[in-house]
Each structure stands twice: as structure tokens, then as C-alpha cells.
Short mmCIF file of C-alpha atoms and ligand atoms in Angstrom, two decimals:
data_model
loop_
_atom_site.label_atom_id
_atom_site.label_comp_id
_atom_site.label_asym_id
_atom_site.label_seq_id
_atom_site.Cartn_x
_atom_site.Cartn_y
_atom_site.Cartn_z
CA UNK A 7 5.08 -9.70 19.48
CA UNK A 8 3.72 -8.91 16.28
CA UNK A 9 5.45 -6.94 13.31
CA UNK A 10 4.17 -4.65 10.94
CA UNK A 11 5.74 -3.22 8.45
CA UNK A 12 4.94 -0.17 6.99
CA UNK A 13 5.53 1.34 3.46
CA UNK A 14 5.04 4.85 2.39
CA UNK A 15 5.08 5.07 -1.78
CA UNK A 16 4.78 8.47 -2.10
CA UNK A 17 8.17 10.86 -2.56
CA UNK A 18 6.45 13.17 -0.15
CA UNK A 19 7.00 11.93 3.92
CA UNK A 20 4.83 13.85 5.93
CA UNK A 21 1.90 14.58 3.39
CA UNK A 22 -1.55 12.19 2.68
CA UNK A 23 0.04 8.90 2.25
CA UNK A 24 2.92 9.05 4.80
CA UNK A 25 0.68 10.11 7.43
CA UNK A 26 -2.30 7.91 6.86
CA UNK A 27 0.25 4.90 6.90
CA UNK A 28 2.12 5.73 9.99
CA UNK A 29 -1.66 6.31 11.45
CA UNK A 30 -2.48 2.64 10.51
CA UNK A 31 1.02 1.57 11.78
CA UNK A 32 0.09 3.67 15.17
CA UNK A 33 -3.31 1.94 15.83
CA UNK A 34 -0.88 -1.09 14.75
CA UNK A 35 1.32 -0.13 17.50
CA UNK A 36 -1.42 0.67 19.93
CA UNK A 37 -2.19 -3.30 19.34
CA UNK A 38 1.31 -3.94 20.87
CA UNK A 39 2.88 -4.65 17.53
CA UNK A 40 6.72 -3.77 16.56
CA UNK A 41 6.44 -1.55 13.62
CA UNK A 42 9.13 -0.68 11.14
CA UNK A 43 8.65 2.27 8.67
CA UNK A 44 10.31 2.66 5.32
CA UNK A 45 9.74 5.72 3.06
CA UNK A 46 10.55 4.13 -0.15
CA UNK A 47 11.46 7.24 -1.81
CA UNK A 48 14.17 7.29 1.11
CA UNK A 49 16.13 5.02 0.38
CA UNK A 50 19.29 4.51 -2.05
CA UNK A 51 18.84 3.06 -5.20
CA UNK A 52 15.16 1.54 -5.71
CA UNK A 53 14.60 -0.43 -8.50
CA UNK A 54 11.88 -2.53 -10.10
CA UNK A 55 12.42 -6.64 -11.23
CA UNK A 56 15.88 -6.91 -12.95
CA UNK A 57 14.33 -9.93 -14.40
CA UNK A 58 17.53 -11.92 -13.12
CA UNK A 59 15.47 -15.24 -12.52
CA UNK A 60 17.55 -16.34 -9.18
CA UNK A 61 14.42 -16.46 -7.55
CA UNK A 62 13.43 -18.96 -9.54
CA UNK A 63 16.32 -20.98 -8.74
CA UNK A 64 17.78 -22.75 -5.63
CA UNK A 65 18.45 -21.84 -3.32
CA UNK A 66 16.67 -18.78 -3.37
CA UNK A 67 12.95 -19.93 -4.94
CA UNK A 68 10.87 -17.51 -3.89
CA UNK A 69 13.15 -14.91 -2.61
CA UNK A 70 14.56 -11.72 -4.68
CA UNK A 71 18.22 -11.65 -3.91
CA UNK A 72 19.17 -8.46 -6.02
CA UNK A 73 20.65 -6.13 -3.92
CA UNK A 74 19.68 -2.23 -3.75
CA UNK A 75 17.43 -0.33 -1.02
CA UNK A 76 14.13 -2.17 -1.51
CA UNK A 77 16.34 -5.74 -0.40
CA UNK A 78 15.84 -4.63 3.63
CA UNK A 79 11.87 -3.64 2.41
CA UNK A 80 11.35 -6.71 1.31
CA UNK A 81 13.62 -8.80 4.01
CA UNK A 82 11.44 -7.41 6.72
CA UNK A 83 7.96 -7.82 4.73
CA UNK A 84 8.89 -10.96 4.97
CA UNK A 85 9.55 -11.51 7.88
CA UNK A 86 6.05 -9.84 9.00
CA UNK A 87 3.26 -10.68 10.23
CA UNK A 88 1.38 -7.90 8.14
CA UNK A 89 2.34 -5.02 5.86
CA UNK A 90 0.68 -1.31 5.68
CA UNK A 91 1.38 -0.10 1.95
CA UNK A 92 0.60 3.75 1.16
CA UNK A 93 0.61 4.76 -2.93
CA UNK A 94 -0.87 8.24 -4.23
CA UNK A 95 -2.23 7.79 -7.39
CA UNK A 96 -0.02 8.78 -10.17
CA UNK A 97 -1.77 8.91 -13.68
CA UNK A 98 -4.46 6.55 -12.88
CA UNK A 99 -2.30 4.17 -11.33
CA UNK A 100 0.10 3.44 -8.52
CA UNK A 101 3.39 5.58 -8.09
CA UNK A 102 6.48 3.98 -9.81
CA UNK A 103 7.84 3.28 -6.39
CA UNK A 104 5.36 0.88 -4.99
CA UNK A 105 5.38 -0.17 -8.50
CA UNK A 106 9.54 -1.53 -8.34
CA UNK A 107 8.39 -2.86 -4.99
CA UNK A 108 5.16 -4.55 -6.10
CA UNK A 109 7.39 -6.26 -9.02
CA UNK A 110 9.83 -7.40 -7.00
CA UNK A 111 7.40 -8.89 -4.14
CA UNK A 112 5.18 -10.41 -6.51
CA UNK A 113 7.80 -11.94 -9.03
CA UNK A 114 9.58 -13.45 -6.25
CA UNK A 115 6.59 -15.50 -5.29
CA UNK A 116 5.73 -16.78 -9.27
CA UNK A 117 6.57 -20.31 -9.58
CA UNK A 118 5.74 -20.39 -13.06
CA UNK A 119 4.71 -23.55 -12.71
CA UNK A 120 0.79 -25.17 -13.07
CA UNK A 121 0.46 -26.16 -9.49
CA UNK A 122 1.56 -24.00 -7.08
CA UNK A 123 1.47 -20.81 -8.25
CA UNK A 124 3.32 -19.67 -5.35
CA UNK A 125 6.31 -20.02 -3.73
CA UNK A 126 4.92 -18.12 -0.66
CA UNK A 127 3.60 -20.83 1.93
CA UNK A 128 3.69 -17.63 4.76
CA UNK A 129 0.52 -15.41 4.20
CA UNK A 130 0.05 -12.02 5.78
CA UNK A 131 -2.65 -9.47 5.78
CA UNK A 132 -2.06 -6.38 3.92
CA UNK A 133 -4.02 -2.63 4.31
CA UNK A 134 -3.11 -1.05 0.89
CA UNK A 135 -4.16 2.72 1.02
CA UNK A 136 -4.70 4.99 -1.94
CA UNK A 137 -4.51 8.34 -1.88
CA UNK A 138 -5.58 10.74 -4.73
CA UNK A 139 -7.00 14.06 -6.33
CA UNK A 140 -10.09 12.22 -7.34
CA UNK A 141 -12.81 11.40 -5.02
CA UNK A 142 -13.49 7.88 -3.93
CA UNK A 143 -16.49 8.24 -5.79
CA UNK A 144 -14.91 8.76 -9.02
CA UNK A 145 -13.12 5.57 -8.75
CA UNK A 146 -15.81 3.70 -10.46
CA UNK A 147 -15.92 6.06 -13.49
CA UNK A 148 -12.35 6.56 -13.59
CA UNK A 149 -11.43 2.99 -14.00
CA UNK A 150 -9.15 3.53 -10.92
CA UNK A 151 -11.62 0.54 -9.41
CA UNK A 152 -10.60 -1.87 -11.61
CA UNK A 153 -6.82 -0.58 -11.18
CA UNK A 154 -7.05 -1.62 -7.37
CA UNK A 155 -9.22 -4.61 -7.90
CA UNK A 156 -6.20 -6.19 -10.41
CA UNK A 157 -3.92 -4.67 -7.43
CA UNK A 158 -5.65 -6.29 -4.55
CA UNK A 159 -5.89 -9.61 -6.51
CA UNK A 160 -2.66 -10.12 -7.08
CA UNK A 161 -1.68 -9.33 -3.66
CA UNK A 162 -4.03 -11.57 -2.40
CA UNK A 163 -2.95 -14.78 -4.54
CA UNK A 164 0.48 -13.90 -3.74
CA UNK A 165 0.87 -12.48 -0.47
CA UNK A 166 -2.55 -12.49 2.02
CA UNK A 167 -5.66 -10.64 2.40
CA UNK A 168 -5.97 -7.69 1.49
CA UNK A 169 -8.07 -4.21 2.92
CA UNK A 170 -7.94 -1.26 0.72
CA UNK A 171 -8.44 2.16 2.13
CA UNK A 172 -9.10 5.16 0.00
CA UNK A 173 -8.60 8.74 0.75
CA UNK A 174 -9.80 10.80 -2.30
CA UNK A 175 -10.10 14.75 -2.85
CA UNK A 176 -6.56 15.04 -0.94
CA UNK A 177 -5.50 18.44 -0.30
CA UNK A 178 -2.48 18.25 -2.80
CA UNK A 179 -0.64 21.37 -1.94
CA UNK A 180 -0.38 23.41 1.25
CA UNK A 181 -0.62 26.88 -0.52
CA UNK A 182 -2.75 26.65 -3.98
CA UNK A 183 -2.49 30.59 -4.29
CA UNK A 184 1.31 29.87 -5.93
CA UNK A 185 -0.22 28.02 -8.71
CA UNK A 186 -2.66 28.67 -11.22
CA UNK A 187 -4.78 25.50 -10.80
CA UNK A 188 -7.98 26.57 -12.18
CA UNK A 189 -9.44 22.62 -11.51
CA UNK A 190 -9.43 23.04 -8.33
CA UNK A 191 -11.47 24.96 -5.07
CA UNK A 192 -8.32 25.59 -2.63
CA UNK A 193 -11.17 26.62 0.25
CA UNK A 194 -12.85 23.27 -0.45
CA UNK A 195 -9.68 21.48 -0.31
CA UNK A 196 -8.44 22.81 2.63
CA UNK A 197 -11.77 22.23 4.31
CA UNK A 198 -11.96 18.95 3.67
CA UNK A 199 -8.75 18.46 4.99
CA UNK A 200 -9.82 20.17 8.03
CA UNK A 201 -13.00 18.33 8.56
CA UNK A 202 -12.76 14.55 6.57
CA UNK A 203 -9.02 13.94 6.46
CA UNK A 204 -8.98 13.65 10.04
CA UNK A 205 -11.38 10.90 10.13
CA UNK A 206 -10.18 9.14 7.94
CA UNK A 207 -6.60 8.91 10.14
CA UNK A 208 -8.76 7.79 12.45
CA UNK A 209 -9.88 4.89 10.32
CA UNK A 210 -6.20 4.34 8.82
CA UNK A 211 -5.41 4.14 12.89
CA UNK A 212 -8.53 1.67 13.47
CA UNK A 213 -7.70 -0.53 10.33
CA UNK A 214 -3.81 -0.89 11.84
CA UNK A 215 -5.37 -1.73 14.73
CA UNK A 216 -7.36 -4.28 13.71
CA UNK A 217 -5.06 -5.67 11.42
CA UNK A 218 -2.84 -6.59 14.72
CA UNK A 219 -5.77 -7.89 16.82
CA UNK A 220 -6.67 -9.96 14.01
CA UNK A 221 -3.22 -11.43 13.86
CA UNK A 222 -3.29 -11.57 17.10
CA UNK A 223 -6.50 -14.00 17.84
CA UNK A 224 -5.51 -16.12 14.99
CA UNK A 225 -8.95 -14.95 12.81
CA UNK A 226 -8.54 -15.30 9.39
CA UNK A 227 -7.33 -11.91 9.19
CA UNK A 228 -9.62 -9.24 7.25
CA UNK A 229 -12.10 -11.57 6.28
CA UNK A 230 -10.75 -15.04 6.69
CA UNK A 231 -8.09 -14.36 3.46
CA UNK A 232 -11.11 -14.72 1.61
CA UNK A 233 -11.78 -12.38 -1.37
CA UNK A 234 -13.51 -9.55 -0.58
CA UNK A 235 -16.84 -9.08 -2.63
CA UNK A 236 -16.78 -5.64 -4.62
CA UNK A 237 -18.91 -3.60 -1.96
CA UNK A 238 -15.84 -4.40 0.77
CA UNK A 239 -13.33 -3.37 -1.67
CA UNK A 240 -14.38 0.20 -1.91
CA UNK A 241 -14.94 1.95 1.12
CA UNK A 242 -15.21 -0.52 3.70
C1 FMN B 321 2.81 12.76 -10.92
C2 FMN B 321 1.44 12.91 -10.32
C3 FMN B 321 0.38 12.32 -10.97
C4 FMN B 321 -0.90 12.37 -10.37
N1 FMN B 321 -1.93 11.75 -11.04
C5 FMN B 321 -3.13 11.69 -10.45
C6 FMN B 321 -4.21 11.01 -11.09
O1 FMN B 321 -4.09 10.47 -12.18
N2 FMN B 321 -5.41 10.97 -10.45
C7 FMN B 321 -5.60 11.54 -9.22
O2 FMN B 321 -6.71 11.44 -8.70
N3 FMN B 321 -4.61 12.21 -8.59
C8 FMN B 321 -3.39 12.30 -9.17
N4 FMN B 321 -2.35 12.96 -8.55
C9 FMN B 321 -2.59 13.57 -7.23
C10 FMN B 321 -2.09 12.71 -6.07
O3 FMN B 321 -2.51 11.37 -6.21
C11 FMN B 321 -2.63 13.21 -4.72
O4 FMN B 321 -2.31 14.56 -4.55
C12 FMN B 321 -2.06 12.37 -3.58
O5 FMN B 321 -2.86 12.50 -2.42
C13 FMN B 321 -0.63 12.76 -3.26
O6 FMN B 321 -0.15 11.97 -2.22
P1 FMN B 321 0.93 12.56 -1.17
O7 FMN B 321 0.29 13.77 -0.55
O8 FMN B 321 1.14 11.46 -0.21
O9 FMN B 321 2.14 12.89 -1.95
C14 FMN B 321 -1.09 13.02 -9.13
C15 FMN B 321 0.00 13.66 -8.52
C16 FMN B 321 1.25 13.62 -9.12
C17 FMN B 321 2.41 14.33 -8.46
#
């Protein structure tokens, strides 16, 4: 049986990001896979790289050994066969959450030596999904392309291929009336949530999905672990 992990990096459970990632890890499911969820903003004590160095030392090279609520995140991730990650965008970047555990499940895997660069010899597929205020089509202009891009490279040298999934224009707030946003069009918010957010579930769902069938028939997982050109990084 296959097992997925999924990761929810927003302090919010059951808003965009926490339910497009248990969507993926329901299509994942669907696929017959064991899925675990962790809402990271759940759990006791998360911190980012305590720049310790012990995994750079035996006999733990390659594995973070410090000890808080992201240790059972990252003991399961890797023991997965694939990972589901949900961030909203904070600022123009990730949220500080998947941030501590991005740190600490990258810098685990940095040999800091020439050849290899990694200490990961296990690669898994990875569906990274990005929720935010700004449209998917104001990721070019925003520079919130490039953010992912540096994102899905590293994952990709470090941990497996990777998909990324966008869901822009989120509906941020059940009730805008409480607020006065004056950026915003609460009707077009909330019908876009009614009519586009849905489908893209569906396609959070599908991507899980795949992501365990893939596994599954021993493809190359999204894409053969090659690098994705630009045009499959956004959107597709
Ligand atoms: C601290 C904070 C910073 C944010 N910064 C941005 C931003 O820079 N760009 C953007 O498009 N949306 C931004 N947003 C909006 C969220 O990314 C968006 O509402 C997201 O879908 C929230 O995810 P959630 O519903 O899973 O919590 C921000 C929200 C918060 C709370």
C-alpha cells in the first residue's frame, strides 16, 4: 500500500489550503493509498533549522534529529511514498510554517559536499499547492512565479518531482461585511468560490489521484522526476 502524507501550512484547518490538500489526499485515498494528515499549525512547538549540524554527522547524515512537533512530520515524509504540501501565500511568499518545515527537510538532505549534493537516495513525488488573494495570473507580475520556481527547484534536487497547483482569488473571509476591505468585491469572491473553487477540488482530488497511480505503475512520477518546463509549472 502506498502512503501519502499530507501537510496543511496554513493556521486555518478547514479553509482554502486545508481543504484543497485533504481533496488531493482523498483522490490519493481513492487510489488505495494510506494517508496521514498533519495540520502544521496543530501541533506543539514547530520550529525552523536549529542549525545543530547532527545531520551532518553519523549516524544521522541526512536525517534532522531535533525534537519538537515537526520530528513525526518529517519521520513519516520520510517514510512516504509521496507528500501533498498546502501553503497560502503570506507576503509574497510561503507561510512561516511550511517555511520551519521546508528548512528542516531540505537542510537535512545538504551534504555540503561537491558530489552528492544529497544525502536523500529515496525520491518521492510532491503536489505543492498555493493558495492566495492574487490570481494565478498575477503570479507572473507579482514575482510570486519565480518564488515557486526557486521552491519547486529545491524540492526537486532534494526530495522528487514536483507538481504545483495554484488556487488564486481565494475567498479569504466568510463574511467581508465585518471589515472594511475596500480592495476587494465580496460578491465576486464569494462567487468564485461558488463556481471555480469547486473545480479546482476537483483537480486537487485528480492530482492526489494521480500522484498514487503514478507511484503505483512505477512511471517516473509527474513527469519522469524530470524538471518541468515553465508552461507545466503554472497551471498545469
Ligand atoms: C499574513 C497574511 C499575508 C498574506 N499575504 C498575501 C500576499 O502577499 N499575497 C496574496 O495573494 N495573498 C496574501 N494573503 C491571503 C492568503 O494567501 C489567502 O487568503 C489564502 O488563500 C489563505 O489561505 P487559507 O484560507 O488556507 O488560510 C495573506 C494572508 C495573510 C493572513
Amino acid at each position: 500500500m502506498k502512503r501519502i502524507v499530507v501537510v496543511n501550512c496554513s493556521p486555518r484547518v478547514g479553509m482554502n489550503t486545508g481543504t484543497l490538500v485533504r481533496e488531493a489526499g482523498k483522490g490519493a485515498e481513492a487510489e488505495g493509498a494510506e494517508v496521514r494528515i498533519f495540520d502544521l499549525y496543530r501541533l506543539d512547538n514547530v520550529h525552523g533549522c536549529m542549525s545543530c549540524f547532527a545531520c551532518k554527522l553519523a549516524p544521522n547524515e541526512g536525517k534532522c534529529v531535533y525534537k519538537d512537533g515537526l520530528a513525526e512530520v518529517l519521520a513519516a515524509i520520510r517514510e512516504a511514498d509521496g507528500a501533498i504540501i498546502g501553503t497560502p501565500n503570506y507576503l509574497g511568499d510561503a507561510s512561516a510554517g511550511f517555511r520551519a518545515l521546508y528548512e528542516r527537510l531540505i537542510f537535512q538532505s545538504l551534504t555540503y559536499k561537491n558530489e552528492p549534493r544529497s544525502y536523500n537516495e529515496r525520491r518521492i513525488p510532491i503536489l505543492f499547492i498555493m493558495t492566495s488573494n492574487a490570481s494565478e495570473a498575477a503570479y507572473l507580475p507579482l514575482g510570486y512565479r519565480k518564488m515557486l520556481g526557486d521552491y519547486e527547484k529545491t524540492l526537486e534536487a532534494f526530495v522528487g518531482p514536483v507538481k504545483v497547483m495554484i488556487s488564486g482569488d481565494t475567498l479569504q473571509v466568510k463574511d467581508y461585511s465585518r471589515f472594511d476591505w475596500t480592495m476587494f468585491d465580496p460578491a465576486a469572491k464569494q462567487k468564485r468560490h461558488e463556481t471555480v473553487f469547486p473545480e479546482e477540488k476537483k483537480r486537487a482530488y485528480s492530482l492526489g489521484a494521480r500522484m498514487v497511480r503514478e507511484c503505483r505503475q512505477g512511471q517516473g512520477l509527474f513527469g519522469n522526476g524530470q524538471r518541468p518546463n515553465d508552461g507545466e509549472l503554472i497551471g498545469e
